[in-house]
Amino acid sequence: MKKLVPFLAACLLLVLSSYVRPMAGYQVGDKAADFKLKNVDGKLVSLADNKTAKGYIVVFTCNTCPYAQAYESRIIALHQKYASQGYPVVAINPNDPALAPGDSFAAMQAQAKSKKYPFPYLLDETQQVAQSYGATRTPHLYVLTRQGTGNEFKVSYIGAIDDNSEDATRVKTKYVENAMTEILAGKPATTGSTKAIGCSIKWRKA
Amino acid sequence: MKLFPLAAALLFALPSQAQQVALIKLPELQKRLSRKTDTTYVINFWATWCAPCVKELPYFEQVNTTYAKQKVKVLLISMDYASQLDKKVKPFVLKRGLKSEVVLLNEADPNTWMDKVDGKWSGALPFTLMINNSKQKRVAYEKEFTQPELTAALQKFLQ
C-alpha cells in the first residue's frame, strides 16, 4: 500500500504534465530545456555546446513566412550585436515541410547560405522543441540566460523583436534590445513578454 | 436601350461595393466586440499572406449561407498592413468574392492591443472569436479550422 501512493502520484503527474506542458509552454522565469537539433551544416547543435555563452537568443523562424522574412535582417543584426556580448542567436525552423515545402531542410540550407546566416539554423523535425517552448508562430523569440556556470538556462524574455514588423525604420520600441540591456546588466527585463502577429507554426497533421 | 445605363451601373456598382474594406482602429473594434446584442458574431482574424487563413476563409463564408435565418454574423478582420489595403487586400476580397464584412485593423504594434482583444491570443494567425454579448458567451480559437470543426464549434456555441 505504501508503494502505491508514490506510484499513483507519478501517474497523476505524468497525466497532468502531458496535458499542461505542450500547450502552455514557457513563462519568463521557467527553466528552458536543452535540445539537440540538426544544423544546416549537418552537425547537431545543443545549448550546452557553447561553454562561454552567457545565454542565447533563440528564435523560432522559417523561410516561408512574410513576417519571418521581414525580420530576417533584424535577426542577423541581433546576432551581430549580442553574440560578442555572450548571447548568440540560435534560429530554429519548426514548420512541417510536408505542409510548407519551402521549409524543407534543403531550402533551409539554401536560405542560410544565400543570406550568410552567422548563426546556426536548426531543423526541429519532431516539433518537440517548439512545443515544449510554447512557440506558436514565426518569428517567436526567447532570450535564455545561463544559470551559473552549468548547463541550466532560464527564460528571460519571450515575444516580439520590436513594435513594427513592416518597417524597421519606423520602429519606436525595440523590445528585445530593451530586454537585453537589462538582462546584460543582471536585471530582469521590465517588459518580459510581448505579443506579436506571426505565421502559425505549420504543425504536422496528427 | 434604356437597359444599358442600368446594366453599366450594376456592372460598376457591384465590384466597388464588394471592395469596401474599412480601416478601423482598436477602439472601434472594441466597441463592436462589446455591442449589447443577441447576434452571435464569428470574428476571424486573418491575412492575405497567411496560407492557413486563406484556406479556411470559404468555411467562414459558408456560415453566412448556412445561418442566413439566424442571428449570426461573420466579421473578417484583416491583419495585413494598412499600406497593403488597396494593393492586396481589396483585390483579394474582390477576387474571392467575399460576402462577409471585411475590415482591416490598422494598428502597428500588436503588443499594445492584442491583450485587449483576447488575453489567450499569442499572436498566431488565424485566430477566431465567437461572441454573443446578450448571452455573455465568448470563446477563442487560435487554430486553423476544417469545415466540420468550424460547424461543430459554432453549433456548440449556439446551443
Coordinates of C-alpha atoms in Angstrom, one line a residue:
Chain A
M1 CA 0.0 0.0 0.0
K2 CA 2.8 2.4 0.8
K3 CA 4.4 1.8 -2.6
L4 CA 1.1 2.6 -4.3
V5 CA 1.0 6.2 -3.3
P6 CA 4.2 7.4 -5.0
F7 CA 3.2 5.3 -8.0
L8 CA -0.2 6.9 -8.3
A9 CA 1.3 10.4 -7.7
A10 CA 3.8 9.7 -10.5
C11 CA 0.9 8.6 -12.8
L12 CA -1.1 11.7 -11.9
L13 CA 2.0 13.9 -12.6
L14 CA 2.5 12.2 -15.9
V15 CA -1.1 12.7 -16.9
L16 CA -1.1 16.4 -15.8
S17 CA 2.2 17.2 -17.5
S18 CA 1.1 15.6 -20.7
Y19 CA -1.9 17.9 -20.7
V20 CA -0.5 21.0 -19.4
R21 CA 3.0 21.2 -20.7
P22 CA 2.8 21.2 -24.5
M23 CA 0.1 23.8 -24.8
A24 CA 1.2 26.2 -22.1
G25 CA 4.9 26.4 -22.9
Y26 CA 7.3 28.6 -21.0
Q27 CA 6.8 31.7 -19.0
V28 CA 9.5 34.1 -18.1
G29 CA 11.5 32.6 -15.2
D30 CA 11.0 29.0 -16.3
K31 CA 13.9 26.7 -16.8
A32 CA 14.4 26.0 -20.5
A33 CA 15.1 22.5 -21.7
D34 CA 18.2 21.9 -23.9
F35 CA 17.8 20.3 -27.2
K36 CA 19.9 18.6 -29.9
L37 CA 18.9 19.6 -33.4
K38 CA 20.4 19.3 -36.8
N39 CA 22.0 22.5 -38.2
V40 CA 22.1 23.4 -41.9
D41 CA 25.7 22.2 -41.9
G42 CA 24.6 18.7 -40.9
K43 CA 26.0 19.0 -37.3
L44 CA 23.9 18.6 -34.2
V45 CA 23.7 21.7 -32.0
S46 CA 22.8 22.0 -28.3
L47 CA 22.7 24.9 -25.9
A48 CA 25.3 23.1 -23.8
D49 CA 27.8 23.1 -26.7
N50 CA 29.0 26.7 -26.2
K51 CA 30.6 26.8 -22.8
T52 CA 31.3 30.6 -23.0
A53 CA 27.8 31.7 -23.9
K54 CA 26.0 33.6 -21.1
G55 CA 22.8 32.8 -22.8
Y56 CA 21.1 32.6 -26.2
I57 CA 18.6 34.4 -28.3
V58 CA 16.5 31.5 -29.5
V59 CA 14.2 32.4 -32.4
F60 CA 11.6 30.2 -34.0
T61 CA 11.5 31.3 -37.6
C62 CA 11.3 29.9 -41.1
N63 CA 11.9 30.5 -44.8
T64 CA 8.3 31.0 -45.9
C65 CA 6.5 33.4 -43.5
P66 CA 6.4 37.0 -44.7
Y67 CA 6.8 38.2 -41.1
A68 CA 9.9 36.0 -40.7
Q69 CA 11.2 37.4 -43.9
A70 CA 10.5 40.9 -42.8
Y71 CA 12.6 40.3 -39.6
E72 CA 15.4 38.2 -41.2
S73 CA 17.9 41.0 -41.4
R74 CA 16.9 42.2 -37.9
I75 CA 17.6 38.8 -36.5
I76 CA 21.0 38.8 -38.2
A77 CA 21.6 42.2 -36.6
L78 CA 20.7 40.9 -33.2
H79 CA 23.3 38.2 -33.5
Q80 CA 25.9 40.7 -34.7
K81 CA 25.2 42.9 -31.7
Y82 CA 24.8 40.4 -28.9
A83 CA 27.0 37.3 -29.8
S84 CA 30.1 39.3 -28.8
Q85 CA 28.3 40.1 -25.5
G86 CA 27.7 36.4 -24.8
Y87 CA 24.2 36.0 -26.3
P88 CA 24.4 34.4 -29.8
V89 CA 21.3 33.8 -31.9
V90 CA 20.1 30.2 -32.5
A91 CA 17.4 30.0 -35.2
I92 CA 15.0 27.1 -35.2
N93 CA 12.6 26.2 -38.0
P94 CA 9.7 24.2 -36.6
N95 CA 7.5 24.0 -39.7
D96 CA 6.5 20.7 -41.1
P97 CA 7.9 20.7 -44.7
A98 CA 5.1 18.5 -45.8
L99 CA 2.8 21.5 -45.2
A100 CA 5.3 24.1 -46.1
P101 CA 7.6 22.7 -48.8
G102 CA 9.6 26.0 -48.8
D103 CA 10.8 25.0 -45.3
S104 CA 12.5 21.8 -46.3
F105 CA 16.0 21.1 -44.9
A106 CA 17.4 21.7 -48.4
A107 CA 15.5 25.0 -48.6
M108 CA 16.8 26.0 -45.2
Q109 CA 20.4 25.3 -46.3
A110 CA 19.9 27.4 -49.4
Q111 CA 18.4 30.3 -47.3
A112 CA 21.2 30.2 -44.7
K113 CA 23.8 30.2 -47.5
S114 CA 22.3 33.0 -49.6
K115 CA 21.7 35.3 -46.6
K116 CA 25.0 34.2 -45.0
Y117 CA 23.4 33.4 -41.6
P118 CA 26.1 34.0 -39.0
F119 CA 24.2 31.7 -36.6
P120 CA 23.0 28.1 -36.6
Y121 CA 19.7 27.4 -38.4
L122 CA 18.3 24.2 -36.9
L123 CA 15.6 21.9 -38.0
D124 CA 13.0 21.0 -35.4
E125 CA 12.0 17.8 -37.2
T126 CA 9.7 16.4 -34.5
Q127 CA 8.4 19.9 -33.5
Q128 CA 9.0 18.9 -29.9
V129 CA 11.3 21.8 -29.1
A130 CA 8.7 24.3 -30.4
Q131 CA 6.0 22.6 -28.4
S132 CA 8.0 22.5 -25.2
Y133 CA 8.9 26.2 -25.5
G134 CA 5.3 27.0 -26.4
A135 CA 6.2 28.7 -29.6
T136 CA 3.1 29.3 -31.7
R137 CA 4.2 31.4 -34.6
T138 CA 7.2 32.6 -36.6
P139 CA 9.0 34.6 -35.6
H140 CA 8.7 33.9 -31.9
L141 CA 11.7 34.8 -29.8
Y142 CA 13.1 33.6 -26.5
V143 CA 16.1 35.0 -24.6
L144 CA 17.7 32.4 -22.4
T145 CA 20.2 33.1 -19.6
R146 CA 22.7 30.6 -18.3
Q147 CA 22.4 29.9 -14.6
G148 CA 25.9 30.0 -13.0
T149 CA 28.5 28.1 -15.0
G150 CA 26.3 25.0 -15.6
N151 CA 24.1 24.0 -18.5
E152 CA 20.9 25.2 -17.0
F153 CA 19.1 28.0 -18.8
K154 CA 16.3 30.3 -17.6
V155 CA 13.8 32.1 -19.9
S156 CA 14.4 35.8 -19.5
Y157 CA 12.3 37.2 -22.3
I158 CA 9.5 35.9 -24.7
G159 CA 7.9 37.6 -27.6
A160 CA 8.4 40.1 -30.3
I161 CA 11.6 41.7 -31.7
D162 CA 10.2 45.2 -31.9
D163 CA 7.0 47.1 -32.5
N164 CA 6.9 47.4 -36.2
S165 CA 7.2 44.3 -38.3
E166 CA 6.6 46.1 -41.6
D167 CA 9.2 48.7 -41.5
A168 CA 12.5 48.6 -39.4
T169 CA 13.0 52.3 -39.9
R170 CA 9.7 53.1 -38.2
V171 CA 10.3 51.1 -35.1
K172 CA 9.8 53.0 -31.9
T173 CA 10.3 50.3 -29.3
K174 CA 13.0 47.7 -29.7
Y175 CA 11.6 45.1 -27.3
V176 CA 14.4 42.6 -27.4
E177 CA 17.2 45.2 -27.3
N178 CA 15.5 46.9 -24.3
A179 CA 15.2 43.5 -22.6
M180 CA 18.9 42.6 -23.4
T181 CA 20.2 45.9 -21.9
E182 CA 18.6 44.9 -18.6
I183 CA 19.5 41.2 -18.9
L184 CA 23.1 42.1 -19.6
A185 CA 23.1 44.3 -16.5
G186 CA 21.9 41.3 -14.5
K187 CA 18.4 42.6 -14.0
P188 CA 15.1 41.1 -15.0
A189 CA 13.6 42.6 -18.1
T190 CA 11.0 45.2 -17.3
T191 CA 8.9 44.0 -20.2
G192 CA 9.5 40.3 -20.0
S193 CA 7.0 39.2 -22.6
T194 CA 5.4 40.9 -25.5
K195 CA 2.9 39.8 -28.2
A196 CA 3.3 40.0 -32.0
I197 CA 1.4 38.8 -35.0
G198 CA 3.1 36.0 -36.9
C199 CA 2.5 33.0 -39.1
S200 CA 1.1 29.9 -37.2
I201 CA 3.6 27.2 -37.0
K202 CA 2.7 24.5 -39.5
W203 CA 2.1 21.6 -37.1
R204 CA 2.3 18.2 -38.5
K205 CA -1.2 16.7 -39.1
A206 CA -1.8 14.1 -36.4
Chain B
M1 CA -31.8 50.7 -74.9
K2 CA -32.6 52.0 -71.5
L3 CA -31.2 48.9 -70.1
F4 CA -27.7 49.8 -70.9
P5 CA -27.1 52.5 -68.3
L6 CA -28.7 50.3 -65.7
A7 CA -26.5 47.3 -66.7
A8 CA -23.5 49.6 -66.8
A9 CA -24.4 50.9 -63.4
L10 CA -24.7 47.4 -62.0
L11 CA -21.5 46.3 -63.6
F12 CA -19.6 49.1 -61.9
A13 CA -21.5 49.2 -58.7
L14 CA -21.1 45.6 -57.8
P15 CA -17.3 45.4 -57.7
S16 CA -16.9 48.7 -55.9
Q17 CA -19.4 47.5 -53.2
A18 CA -17.6 44.3 -52.8
Q19 CA -14.3 46.1 -52.4
Q20 CA -15.3 48.1 -49.4
V21 CA -12.8 47.3 -46.7
A22 CA -12.9 49.8 -43.9
L23 CA -9.8 50.6 -41.9
I24 CA -10.6 50.5 -38.2
K25 CA -8.6 51.3 -35.1
L26 CA -8.7 49.4 -31.8
P27 CA -11.4 51.5 -30.0
E28 CA -13.8 50.9 -33.0
L29 CA -13.1 47.1 -32.8
Q30 CA -13.6 47.1 -29.0
K31 CA -16.9 48.9 -29.5
R32 CA -18.0 46.4 -32.0
L33 CA -17.0 43.4 -29.8
S34 CA -18.8 44.7 -26.8
R35 CA -22.1 45.6 -28.5
K36 CA -25.1 44.6 -26.5
T37 CA -26.9 42.4 -29.0
D38 CA -28.2 38.8 -29.2
T39 CA -26.4 38.4 -32.5
T40 CA -23.6 35.8 -32.5
Y41 CA -20.5 37.3 -34.0
V42 CA -18.0 35.0 -35.6
I43 CA -14.8 37.0 -35.9
N44 CA -11.9 35.7 -37.8
F45 CA -8.5 37.4 -37.8
W46 CA -6.7 36.6 -41.0
A47 CA -4.3 38.0 -43.5
T48 CA -3.8 37.6 -47.3
W49 CA -0.3 36.3 -46.7
C50 CA -1.4 33.6 -44.2
A51 CA -1.9 30.4 -46.1
P52 CA -4.0 28.5 -43.4
C53 CA -6.2 31.6 -43.1
V54 CA -6.8 31.8 -46.8
K55 CA -7.6 28.1 -46.8
E56 CA -10.3 28.4 -44.1
L57 CA -12.0 31.7 -45.4
P58 CA -14.5 29.8 -47.5
Y59 CA -15.7 28.0 -44.4
F60 CA -16.5 31.3 -42.7
E61 CA -18.2 32.5 -45.9
Q62 CA -20.3 29.4 -45.8
V63 CA -21.5 30.3 -42.3
N64 CA -23.4 33.3 -43.9
T65 CA -25.4 31.0 -46.0
T66 CA -25.9 28.2 -43.5
Y67 CA -27.1 30.5 -40.8
A68 CA -28.8 33.0 -43.1
K69 CA -32.0 32.7 -41.0
Q70 CA -30.3 33.0 -37.6
K71 CA -28.7 35.9 -35.9
V72 CA -25.2 35.0 -36.9
K73 CA -22.8 37.5 -38.4
V74 CA -19.3 36.9 -39.7
L75 CA -16.7 39.6 -39.5
L76 CA -13.3 39.1 -41.2
I77 CA -10.6 41.2 -39.7
S78 CA -7.6 41.5 -41.9
M79 CA -4.2 41.8 -40.2
D80 CA -2.5 42.9 -43.4
Y81 CA -0.5 46.1 -43.2
A82 CA -2.7 49.2 -43.9
S83 CA -0.3 50.1 -46.7
Q84 CA -1.5 46.9 -48.5
L85 CA -5.2 47.8 -48.4
D86 CA -5.5 48.9 -52.0
K87 CA -2.7 46.9 -53.4
K88 CA -3.5 43.5 -51.9
V89 CA -6.5 43.3 -49.5
K90 CA -9.2 44.9 -51.7
P91 CA -8.2 43.0 -54.9
F92 CA -8.1 39.8 -52.8
V93 CA -11.6 40.4 -51.3
L94 CA -12.9 41.2 -54.8
K95 CA -11.2 38.2 -56.5
R96 CA -12.5 35.8 -53.8
G97 CA -15.9 37.4 -53.9
L98 CA -16.1 37.6 -50.1
K99 CA -19.6 38.3 -48.9
S100 CA -18.8 38.7 -45.2
E101 CA -17.9 42.2 -43.9
V102 CA -14.2 42.7 -44.1
V103 CA -12.3 45.3 -42.1
L104 CA -8.6 46.0 -41.7
L105 CA -7.3 46.6 -38.2
N106 CA -4.9 49.5 -38.6
E107 CA -2.7 49.1 -35.5
A108 CA 1.1 48.8 -35.8
D109 CA 2.2 47.2 -32.6
P110 CA 0.3 44.1 -31.6
N111 CA 1.8 44.3 -28.1
T112 CA -0.3 47.4 -27.4
W113 CA -3.7 46.0 -28.4
M114 CA -3.7 42.2 -28.6
D115 CA -4.4 41.5 -25.0
K116 CA -7.3 43.9 -25.2
V117 CA -8.9 41.8 -27.9
D118 CA -8.2 38.5 -26.1
G119 CA -5.6 37.5 -23.5
K120 CA -5.4 34.0 -24.8
W121 CA -4.2 35.2 -28.2
S122 CA -0.5 34.5 -28.6
G123 CA -0.3 36.3 -31.9
A124 CA -0.5 33.4 -34.3
L125 CA -2.9 33.6 -37.2
P126 CA -5.6 32.5 -37.9
F127 CA -7.4 33.5 -34.7
T128 CA -11.2 33.2 -34.2
L129 CA -13.6 34.6 -31.7
M130 CA -17.3 33.6 -31.2
I131 CA -19.1 36.2 -29.2
N132 CA -22.7 36.6 -28.0
N133 CA -22.9 39.5 -25.6
S134 CA -26.5 39.1 -24.5
K135 CA -25.8 35.5 -23.6
Q136 CA -22.5 36.6 -22.2
K137 CA -20.7 33.9 -24.1
R138 CA -17.3 34.1 -25.7
V139 CA -14.9 31.5 -27.0
A140 CA -11.5 31.9 -28.7
Y141 CA -9.6 29.6 -31.0
E142 CA -6.0 30.0 -32.0
K143 CA -6.1 27.4 -34.7
E144 CA -6.9 26.6 -38.3
F145 CA -10.4 25.1 -38.7
T146 CA -11.5 22.4 -41.0
Q147 CA -15.1 22.9 -42.2
P148 CA -16.5 20.2 -39.9
E149 CA -14.6 21.6 -37.0
L150 CA -16.0 25.1 -37.6
T151 CA -19.5 23.8 -38.0
A152 CA -19.2 21.8 -34.7
A153 CA -17.7 24.7 -32.8
L154 CA -20.4 27.1 -33.9
Q155 CA -23.2 24.6 -33.3
K156 CA -21.9 24.1 -29.8
F157 CA -21.7 27.8 -29.3
L158 CA -25.3 28.4 -30.5
Q159 CA -26.8 25.7 -28.3

